[in-house]
Coordinates of N, CA and C in Angstrom, one line a residue:
M21 N -33.0 -4.3 8.1 CA -31.6 -4.6 8.3 C -31.2 -4.1 9.7
T22 N -30.5 -4.9 10.5 CA -30.1 -4.5 11.8 C -28.9 -3.5 11.7
D23 N -28.7 -2.8 12.8 CA -27.6 -1.9 12.9 C -26.3 -2.7 12.8
A24 N -26.2 -3.9 13.3 CA -25.0 -4.7 13.2 C -24.8 -5.1 11.8
A25 N -25.8 -5.4 11.1 CA -25.7 -5.8 9.7 C -25.2 -4.6 8.8
I26 N -25.8 -3.5 9.1 CA -25.4 -2.3 8.4 C -23.9 -1.9 8.7
A27 N -23.5 -2.0 9.9 CA -22.1 -1.7 10.3 C -21.2 -2.7 9.6
G28 N -21.6 -3.9 9.3 CA -20.8 -4.9 8.6 C -20.6 -4.7 7.1
L29 N -21.4 -3.8 6.6 CA -21.3 -3.6 5.1 C -20.1 -2.7 4.8
E30 N -19.5 -2.9 3.6 CA -18.5 -2.1 3.0 C -19.1 -1.4 1.8
V31 N -18.9 -0.1 1.8 CA -19.5 0.7 0.7 C -18.6 1.6 0.0
V32 N -18.7 1.7 -1.3 CA -18.1 2.8 -2.1 C -19.2 3.7 -2.4
D33 N -19.1 5.0 -1.9 CA -20.1 6.0 -2.2 C -19.8 6.5 -3.6
P34 N -20.7 6.3 -4.6 CA -20.4 6.7 -6.0 C -20.6 8.2 -6.3
H35 N -21.1 9.0 -5.3 CA -21.4 10.4 -5.7 C -21.4 11.3 -4.4
I36 N -20.2 11.9 -4.2 CA -20.1 12.9 -3.1 C -19.5 14.2 -3.7
H37 N -19.8 15.2 -3.0 CA -19.2 16.6 -3.3 C -18.4 17.1 -2.2
L38 N -17.1 17.1 -2.3 CA -16.2 17.6 -1.3 C -15.9 19.1 -1.8
C39 N -16.4 20.0 -1.0 CA -16.4 21.4 -1.4 C -15.8 22.3 -0.3
D40 N -14.7 23.0 -0.6 CA -14.2 24.0 0.3 C -14.7 25.4 -0.1
M41 N -15.7 25.9 0.5 CA -16.3 27.2 0.1 C -15.3 28.3 0.2
S42 N -14.2 28.2 0.9 CA -13.2 29.3 1.0 C -12.2 29.2 -0.2
S43 N -12.3 28.2 -1.0 CA -11.4 28.0 -2.2 C -11.6 29.0 -3.3
G44 N -12.8 29.7 -3.3 CA -13.1 30.5 -4.4 C -13.7 29.8 -5.7
L45 N -13.8 28.5 -5.6 CA -14.3 27.7 -6.7 C -15.8 27.7 -6.9
Y46 N -16.5 28.1 -5.8 CA -18.0 28.0 -5.9 C -18.7 29.3 -5.5
P47 N -18.3 30.4 -6.1 CA -19.0 31.7 -5.7 C -20.5 31.7 -5.9
H48 N -21.0 30.9 -6.9 CA -22.4 30.9 -7.2 C -23.2 30.3 -6.1
F49 N -22.6 29.7 -5.1 CA -23.3 29.1 -3.9 C -23.3 30.0 -2.7
A50 N -22.7 31.2 -2.8 CA -22.5 32.1 -1.7 C -23.9 32.5 -1.1
D51 N -24.9 32.6 -1.9 CA -26.2 33.1 -1.4 C -27.1 32.0 -0.8
R52 N -26.6 30.7 -0.7 CA -27.5 29.6 -0.2 C -27.8 29.8 1.2
P53 N -29.1 29.6 1.6 CA -29.5 29.7 3.0 C -28.8 28.6 3.8
P54 N -28.4 28.9 5.1 CA -27.8 28.0 6.0 C -28.6 26.7 6.0
G55 N -27.9 25.6 5.9 CA -28.5 24.2 6.0 C -28.9 23.7 4.7
S56 N -28.9 24.5 3.6 CA -29.2 24.0 2.3 C -28.0 23.4 1.6
P57 N -28.1 22.5 0.6 CA -27.0 21.9 -0.1 C -26.0 23.0 -0.6
F58 N -24.8 22.8 -0.4 CA -23.7 23.7 -0.9 C -23.7 25.0 -0.2
S59 N -24.2 25.0 1.0 CA -24.2 26.3 1.8 C -23.0 26.5 2.7
K60 N -22.2 25.4 2.8 CA -21.0 25.4 3.6 C -20.0 24.4 3.1
T61 N -18.8 24.5 3.6 CA -17.7 23.6 3.3 C -18.2 22.2 3.7
Y62 N -17.9 21.2 2.8 CA -18.1 19.8 3.1 C -16.8 19.1 2.8
A63 N -16.1 18.7 3.9 CA -14.8 18.1 3.9 C -14.9 16.6 4.0
L64 N -13.8 15.9 3.7 CA -13.8 14.5 3.9 C -14.2 14.1 5.3
A65 N -13.7 14.8 6.3 CA -14.1 14.5 7.7 C -15.6 14.6 7.9
D66 N -16.3 15.5 7.2 CA -17.7 15.6 7.3 C -18.4 14.4 6.7
F67 N -17.9 13.9 5.6 CA -18.5 12.8 4.9 C -18.3 11.5 5.8
V68 N -17.1 11.3 6.4 CA -16.8 10.2 7.2 C -17.7 10.2 8.5
A69 N -17.9 11.4 9.1 CA -18.7 11.5 10.3 C -20.2 11.2 10.0
E70 N -20.7 11.7 8.8 CA -22.0 11.4 8.4 C -22.3 9.9 8.2
A71 N -21.3 9.2 7.7 CA -21.4 7.8 7.4 C -21.4 7.0 8.7
A72 N -20.7 7.4 9.7 CA -20.7 6.7 11.0 C -22.0 6.8 11.8
P73 N -22.4 5.8 12.4 CA -21.9 4.5 12.6 C -22.3 3.5 11.6
G74 N -22.7 3.9 10.5 CA -23.2 3.0 9.4 C -22.2 2.1 8.8
P75 N -22.3 1.8 7.5 CA -21.4 0.9 6.9 C -20.0 1.5 6.8
R76 N -19.0 0.6 6.6 CA -17.6 1.1 6.5 C -17.4 1.6 5.1
I77 N -16.9 2.8 5.0 CA -16.6 3.4 3.7 C -15.3 2.9 3.3
V78 N -15.3 2.3 2.1 CA -14.0 1.8 1.5 C -13.6 2.5 0.3
G79 N -14.4 3.5 -0.1 CA -14.0 4.3 -1.3 C -15.1 5.3 -1.6
A80 N -14.8 6.3 -2.4 CA -15.8 7.3 -2.7 C -15.4 7.9 -4.1
V81 N -16.4 8.5 -4.7 CA -16.2 9.2 -6.0 C -16.7 10.6 -5.8
H82 N -15.8 11.6 -5.9 CA -16.1 13.0 -5.9 C -16.6 13.3 -7.3
V83 N -17.8 13.9 -7.4 CA -18.4 14.3 -8.6 C -18.3 15.9 -8.6
E84 N -17.8 16.4 -9.7 CA -17.7 17.9 -9.8 C -18.9 18.6 -9.2
A85 N -18.6 19.7 -8.6 CA -19.6 20.5 -7.9 C -19.8 21.9 -8.5
F86 N -19.7 21.9 -9.9 CA -19.9 23.2 -10.6 C -18.8 24.2 -10.3
P87 N -17.5 23.8 -10.3 CA -16.5 24.8 -10.0 C -16.3 25.8 -11.1
V88 N -15.8 27.0 -10.8 CA -15.5 28.0 -11.8 C -14.1 27.7 -12.4
E89 N -13.3 26.9 -11.8 CA -12.0 26.5 -12.3 C -12.0 25.0 -12.3
F90 N -12.2 24.4 -13.4 CA -12.4 22.9 -13.5 C -11.2 22.1 -13.0
V91 N -10.1 22.4 -13.5 CA -8.9 21.6 -13.2 C -8.4 21.9 -11.8
R92 N -8.6 23.1 -11.3 CA -8.2 23.4 -10.0 C -9.0 22.6 -9.0
E93 N -10.3 22.4 -9.2 CA -11.1 21.5 -8.3 C -10.4 20.1 -8.3
T94 N -10.0 19.6 -9.5 CA -9.4 18.3 -9.6 C -8.1 18.2 -8.7
A95 N -7.3 19.3 -8.8 CA -6.1 19.3 -8.0 C -6.4 19.3 -6.5
I96 N -7.4 20.0 -6.1 CA -7.8 20.0 -4.7 C -8.3 18.7 -4.2
V97 N -9.1 18.0 -5.0 CA -9.6 16.7 -4.7 C -8.5 15.7 -4.7
Q98 N -7.5 15.8 -5.6 CA -6.4 14.9 -5.6 C -5.6 15.0 -4.3
A99 N -5.4 16.2 -3.8 CA -4.7 16.4 -2.6 C -5.4 15.7 -1.4
I100 N -6.7 15.8 -1.4 CA -7.6 15.1 -0.4 C -7.4 13.6 -0.6
A101 N -7.5 13.1 -1.8 CA -7.3 11.7 -2.1 C -5.9 11.2 -1.6
D102 N -4.9 12.0 -1.8 CA -3.6 11.6 -1.4 C -3.5 11.4 0.1
R103 N -4.3 12.0 0.9 CA -4.3 11.9 2.4 C -5.3 11.0 2.9
S104 N -6.2 10.5 2.1 CA -7.4 9.7 2.5 C -7.0 8.3 3.0
A105 N -7.7 7.8 3.9 CA -7.5 6.5 4.4 C -8.2 5.4 3.4
F106 N -9.0 5.9 2.5 CA -9.6 5.0 1.5 C -9.5 5.7 0.1
P107 N -9.6 4.9 -0.9 CA -9.5 5.5 -2.3 C -10.6 6.5 -2.6
I108 N -10.2 7.6 -3.3 CA -11.1 8.5 -3.8 C -10.9 8.7 -5.2
A109 N -11.9 8.5 -6.1 CA -11.8 8.8 -7.5 C -12.5 10.1 -7.7
M110 N -12.3 10.7 -8.9 CA -12.8 12.0 -9.2 C -13.4 12.1 -10.6
V111 N -14.6 12.6 -10.7 CA -15.3 12.9 -12.0 C -15.3 14.4 -12.1
G112 N -14.6 15.0 -13.0 CA -14.4 16.4 -13.1 C -15.4 17.0 -14.1
H113 N -15.2 18.3 -14.4 CA -16.0 19.0 -15.3 C -15.2 19.5 -16.5
A114 N -15.8 19.4 -17.7 CA -15.3 20.1 -18.9 C -16.5 20.3 -19.8
D115 N -16.5 21.3 -20.5 CA -17.6 21.6 -21.5 C -17.2 20.9 -22.8
L116 N -18.0 19.8 -23.1 CA -17.7 19.1 -24.4 C -17.9 19.9 -25.6
T117 N -18.5 21.1 -25.5 CA -18.6 21.9 -26.7 C -17.6 23.1 -26.8
A118 N -16.7 23.1 -25.8 CA -15.8 24.2 -25.7 C -14.6 24.0 -26.6
D119 N -14.0 25.1 -27.2 CA -12.8 24.9 -28.0 C -11.6 24.4 -27.3
D120 N -11.6 24.6 -26.0 CA -10.4 24.2 -25.2 C -10.6 22.8 -24.5
F121 N -11.7 22.1 -24.9 CA -12.0 20.8 -24.3 C -10.8 19.9 -24.1
E122 N -10.1 19.6 -25.2 CA -9.0 18.7 -25.1 C -7.9 19.2 -24.1
Q123 N -7.6 20.5 -24.1 CA -6.6 21.0 -23.1 C -7.1 20.9 -21.7
V124 N -8.4 21.0 -21.4 CA -9.0 20.8 -20.1 C -8.8 19.4 -19.7
I125 N -9.1 18.5 -20.6 CA -8.9 17.0 -20.3 C -7.4 16.7 -20.0
D126 N -6.5 17.3 -20.8 CA -5.1 17.1 -20.5 C -4.8 17.6 -19.1
G127 N -5.4 18.7 -18.6 CA -5.1 19.2 -17.3 C -5.6 18.2 -16.2
H128 N -6.9 17.8 -16.4 CA -7.4 16.8 -15.5 C -6.6 15.5 -15.4
A129 N -6.1 15.1 -16.6 CA -5.4 13.8 -16.7 C -4.1 13.7 -16.0
A130 N -3.6 14.9 -15.6 CA -2.4 15.0 -14.8 C -2.6 14.4 -13.4
Y131 N -3.8 14.2 -13.0 CA -4.1 13.8 -11.6 C -4.6 12.4 -11.6
P132 N -4.0 11.5 -10.8 CA -4.3 10.0 -10.9 C -5.7 9.7 -10.4
A133 N -6.3 10.5 -9.6 CA -7.7 10.3 -9.1 C -8.8 10.5 -10.2
F134 N -8.4 11.3 -11.2 CA -9.3 11.6 -12.3 C -9.8 10.4 -13.1
R135 N -11.1 10.3 -13.3 CA -11.6 9.1 -14.1 C -12.5 9.5 -15.2
G136 N -13.0 10.7 -15.2 CA -13.9 11.1 -16.3 C -14.6 12.5 -16.1
I137 N -15.5 12.8 -16.9 CA -16.2 14.1 -17.0 C -17.7 13.9 -16.7
R138 N -18.3 14.9 -16.0 CA -19.7 15.0 -15.9 C -20.1 16.3 -16.5
Q139 N -21.1 16.3 -17.3 CA -21.7 17.5 -17.8 C -23.2 17.4 -17.7
V140 N -23.8 18.5 -17.1 CA -25.3 18.5 -17.0 C -25.8 19.1 -18.3
V141 N -26.7 18.3 -18.9 CA -27.3 18.7 -20.2 C -28.8 18.9 -20.1
N142 N -29.3 19.0 -18.9 CA -30.8 19.2 -18.7 C -31.3 20.4 -19.4
I143 N -32.3 20.1 -20.2 CA -33.1 21.2 -20.9 C -34.6 20.9 -20.5
R144 N -35.2 22.0 -20.0 CA -36.6 21.9 -19.7 C -37.4 22.9 -20.5
E145 N -38.7 22.6 -20.6 CA -39.6 23.5 -21.4 C -39.5 24.9 -20.8
N146 N -39.5 25.0 -19.5 CA -39.4 26.3 -18.8 C -38.0 26.6 -18.6
P147 N -37.4 27.6 -19.3 CA -36.0 28.0 -19.1 C -35.6 28.3 -17.7
A148 N -36.5 28.7 -16.9 CA -36.1 29.0 -15.5 C -35.6 27.8 -14.8
Y149 N -36.0 26.6 -15.2 CA -35.6 25.3 -14.6 C -34.5 24.6 -15.4
T150 N -34.0 25.1 -16.4 CA -33.0 24.5 -17.3 C -31.7 24.7 -16.7
Q151 N -30.9 23.7 -16.6 CA -29.5 23.8 -16.1 C -28.4 24.0 -17.1
A152 N -28.6 23.5 -18.3 CA -27.6 23.6 -19.4 C -27.7 25.0 -20.0
P153 N -26.6 25.5 -20.5 CA -26.7 26.8 -21.1 C -27.4 26.8 -22.5
S154 N -27.4 25.6 -23.1 CA -28.1 25.5 -24.4 C -28.3 24.0 -24.6
D155 N -28.9 23.6 -25.8 CA -29.1 22.2 -26.0 C -27.7 21.6 -26.4
L156 N -27.0 21.2 -25.4 CA -25.6 20.7 -25.6 C -25.6 19.4 -26.5
L157 N -26.6 18.6 -26.4 CA -26.7 17.3 -27.2 C -26.7 17.6 -28.7
A158 N -27.2 18.8 -29.1 CA -27.3 19.1 -30.5 C -26.2 20.0 -30.9
A159 N -25.3 20.3 -30.0 CA -24.2 21.2 -30.3 C -23.1 20.6 -31.2
P160 N -22.5 21.3 -32.1 CA -21.4 20.8 -32.9 C -20.3 20.4 -31.9
G161 N -19.7 19.3 -32.2 CA -18.5 18.9 -31.4 C -18.8 18.0 -30.2
F162 N -20.1 18.0 -29.8 CA -20.4 17.2 -28.6 C -20.0 15.8 -28.7
A163 N -20.4 15.1 -29.8 CA -20.1 13.7 -30.0 C -18.6 13.5 -30.2
D164 N -17.9 14.4 -30.9 CA -16.5 14.3 -31.1 C -15.8 14.3 -29.8
S165 N -16.2 15.2 -28.9 CA -15.6 15.3 -27.6 C -15.9 14.0 -26.7
L166 N -17.1 13.5 -26.9 CA -17.4 12.2 -26.2 C -16.5 11.1 -26.7
R167 N -16.3 11.0 -28.0 CA -15.4 10.0 -28.5 C -13.9 10.2 -28.0
H168 N -13.5 11.5 -27.9 CA -12.2 11.8 -27.4 C -12.0 11.2 -25.9
L169 N -13.1 11.4 -25.1 CA -13.0 10.8 -23.8 C -12.7 9.3 -23.8
G170 N -13.4 8.6 -24.7 CA -13.3 7.1 -24.8 C -11.9 6.8 -25.3
R171 N -11.3 7.5 -26.2 CA -10.0 7.2 -26.7 C -9.0 7.4 -25.6
R172 N -9.2 8.3 -24.7 CA -8.3 8.6 -23.6 C -8.5 7.6 -22.4
G173 N -9.6 6.8 -22.5 CA -9.9 5.9 -21.4 C -10.7 6.5 -20.3
F174 N -11.4 7.6 -20.5 CA -12.2 8.3 -19.5 C -13.6 8.1 -19.8
S175 N -14.4 8.2 -18.7 CA -15.9 8.0 -18.8 C -16.6 9.3 -18.9
F176 N -17.9 9.2 -19.1 CA -18.7 10.4 -19.2 C -20.0 10.2 -18.4
D177 N -20.2 11.1 -17.4 CA -21.5 11.0 -16.6 C -22.4 12.1 -17.2
M178 N -23.5 11.7 -17.7 CA -24.4 12.6 -18.4 C -25.7 12.8 -17.5
Q179 N -25.9 14.0 -17.0 CA -27.1 14.2 -16.2 C -28.1 14.9 -17.2
L180 N -29.2 14.2 -17.4 CA -30.2 14.6 -18.4 C -31.6 14.3 -17.9
L181 N -32.6 14.7 -18.6 CA -34.0 14.4 -18.3 C -34.6 13.3 -19.2
G182 N -35.7 12.7 -18.8 CA -36.3 11.7 -19.5 C -36.5 12.0 -21.0
H183 N -37.0 13.2 -21.3 CA -37.4 13.5 -22.7 C -36.1 13.6 -23.6
Q184 N -34.9 13.6 -23.0 CA -33.7 13.7 -23.7 C -33.0 12.4 -24.0
M185 N -33.5 11.3 -23.4 CA -32.8 10.0 -23.4 C -32.7 9.5 -24.8
A186 N -33.7 9.5 -25.6 CA -33.7 8.9 -26.9 C -32.6 9.6 -27.8
H187 N -32.5 11.0 -27.7 CA -31.5 11.7 -28.4 C -30.1 11.3 -27.9
A188 N -30.0 11.3 -26.6 CA -28.7 10.9 -26.0 C -28.3 9.5 -26.3
A189 N -29.2 8.6 -26.4 CA -28.9 7.2 -26.7 C -28.3 7.1 -28.1
G190 N -28.8 7.9 -29.0 CA -28.3 7.9 -30.4 C -26.8 8.4 -30.4
I191 N -26.6 9.4 -29.7 CA -25.2 10.0 -29.6 C -24.3 9.0 -28.9
V192 N -24.7 8.4 -27.8 CA -23.9 7.4 -27.1 C -23.6 6.2 -28.0
A193 N -24.6 5.8 -28.8 CA -24.4 4.6 -29.7 C -23.3 4.9 -30.7
A194 N -23.1 6.2 -31.1 CA -22.1 6.5 -32.1 C -20.7 6.7 -31.4
C195 N -20.6 6.5 -30.1 CA -19.4 6.6 -29.4 C -19.1 5.4 -28.5
P196 N -19.0 4.2 -29.2 CA -19.0 2.9 -28.5 C -17.8 2.7 -27.5
D197 N -16.7 3.5 -27.7 CA -15.5 3.3 -26.9 C -15.6 4.2 -25.6
T198 N -16.6 5.0 -25.4 CA -16.7 5.8 -24.3 C -17.7 5.2 -23.3
Q199 N -17.3 5.0 -22.1 CA -18.2 4.5 -21.0 C -19.1 5.6 -20.5
V200 N -20.4 5.5 -20.7 CA -21.3 6.5 -20.3 C -22.2 5.9 -19.2

């Protein structure tokens, strides 16, 4: 594809992380070596500059970046979306197994850019490489929370590994009103 053809494209980027490292939301990234992912603030201006001179960005979806305060990240992204030259949607974080799940969803829902939840459920044989705190797919309440998202009109982004797909498919089938 020629540079001119690429420049003529319009793109909605479905997965970006806008992270202000001075916000206090991402202390777990403080030890990252310079140049590695999440080692510095990544603002909307950085995203736009990286995309130039490529396709024209006409929208983007911020996907939660493992914040320590879930709804506060949504509030910050909403403020960015309010000033953006193009639409920005937001997929936030909530723990589907937590007792306060519905209250966290209520907090996110106060922001118009919010569209749904992502939760990483990756379980690996070697615990050193596992990202989830436990087998969330087997946890009590997981499917009920997934159904709650659908009833509210929100989606669920599930990050999982191949060996978990059959189990996840069974859960998703039991939650037909939730877009996964």
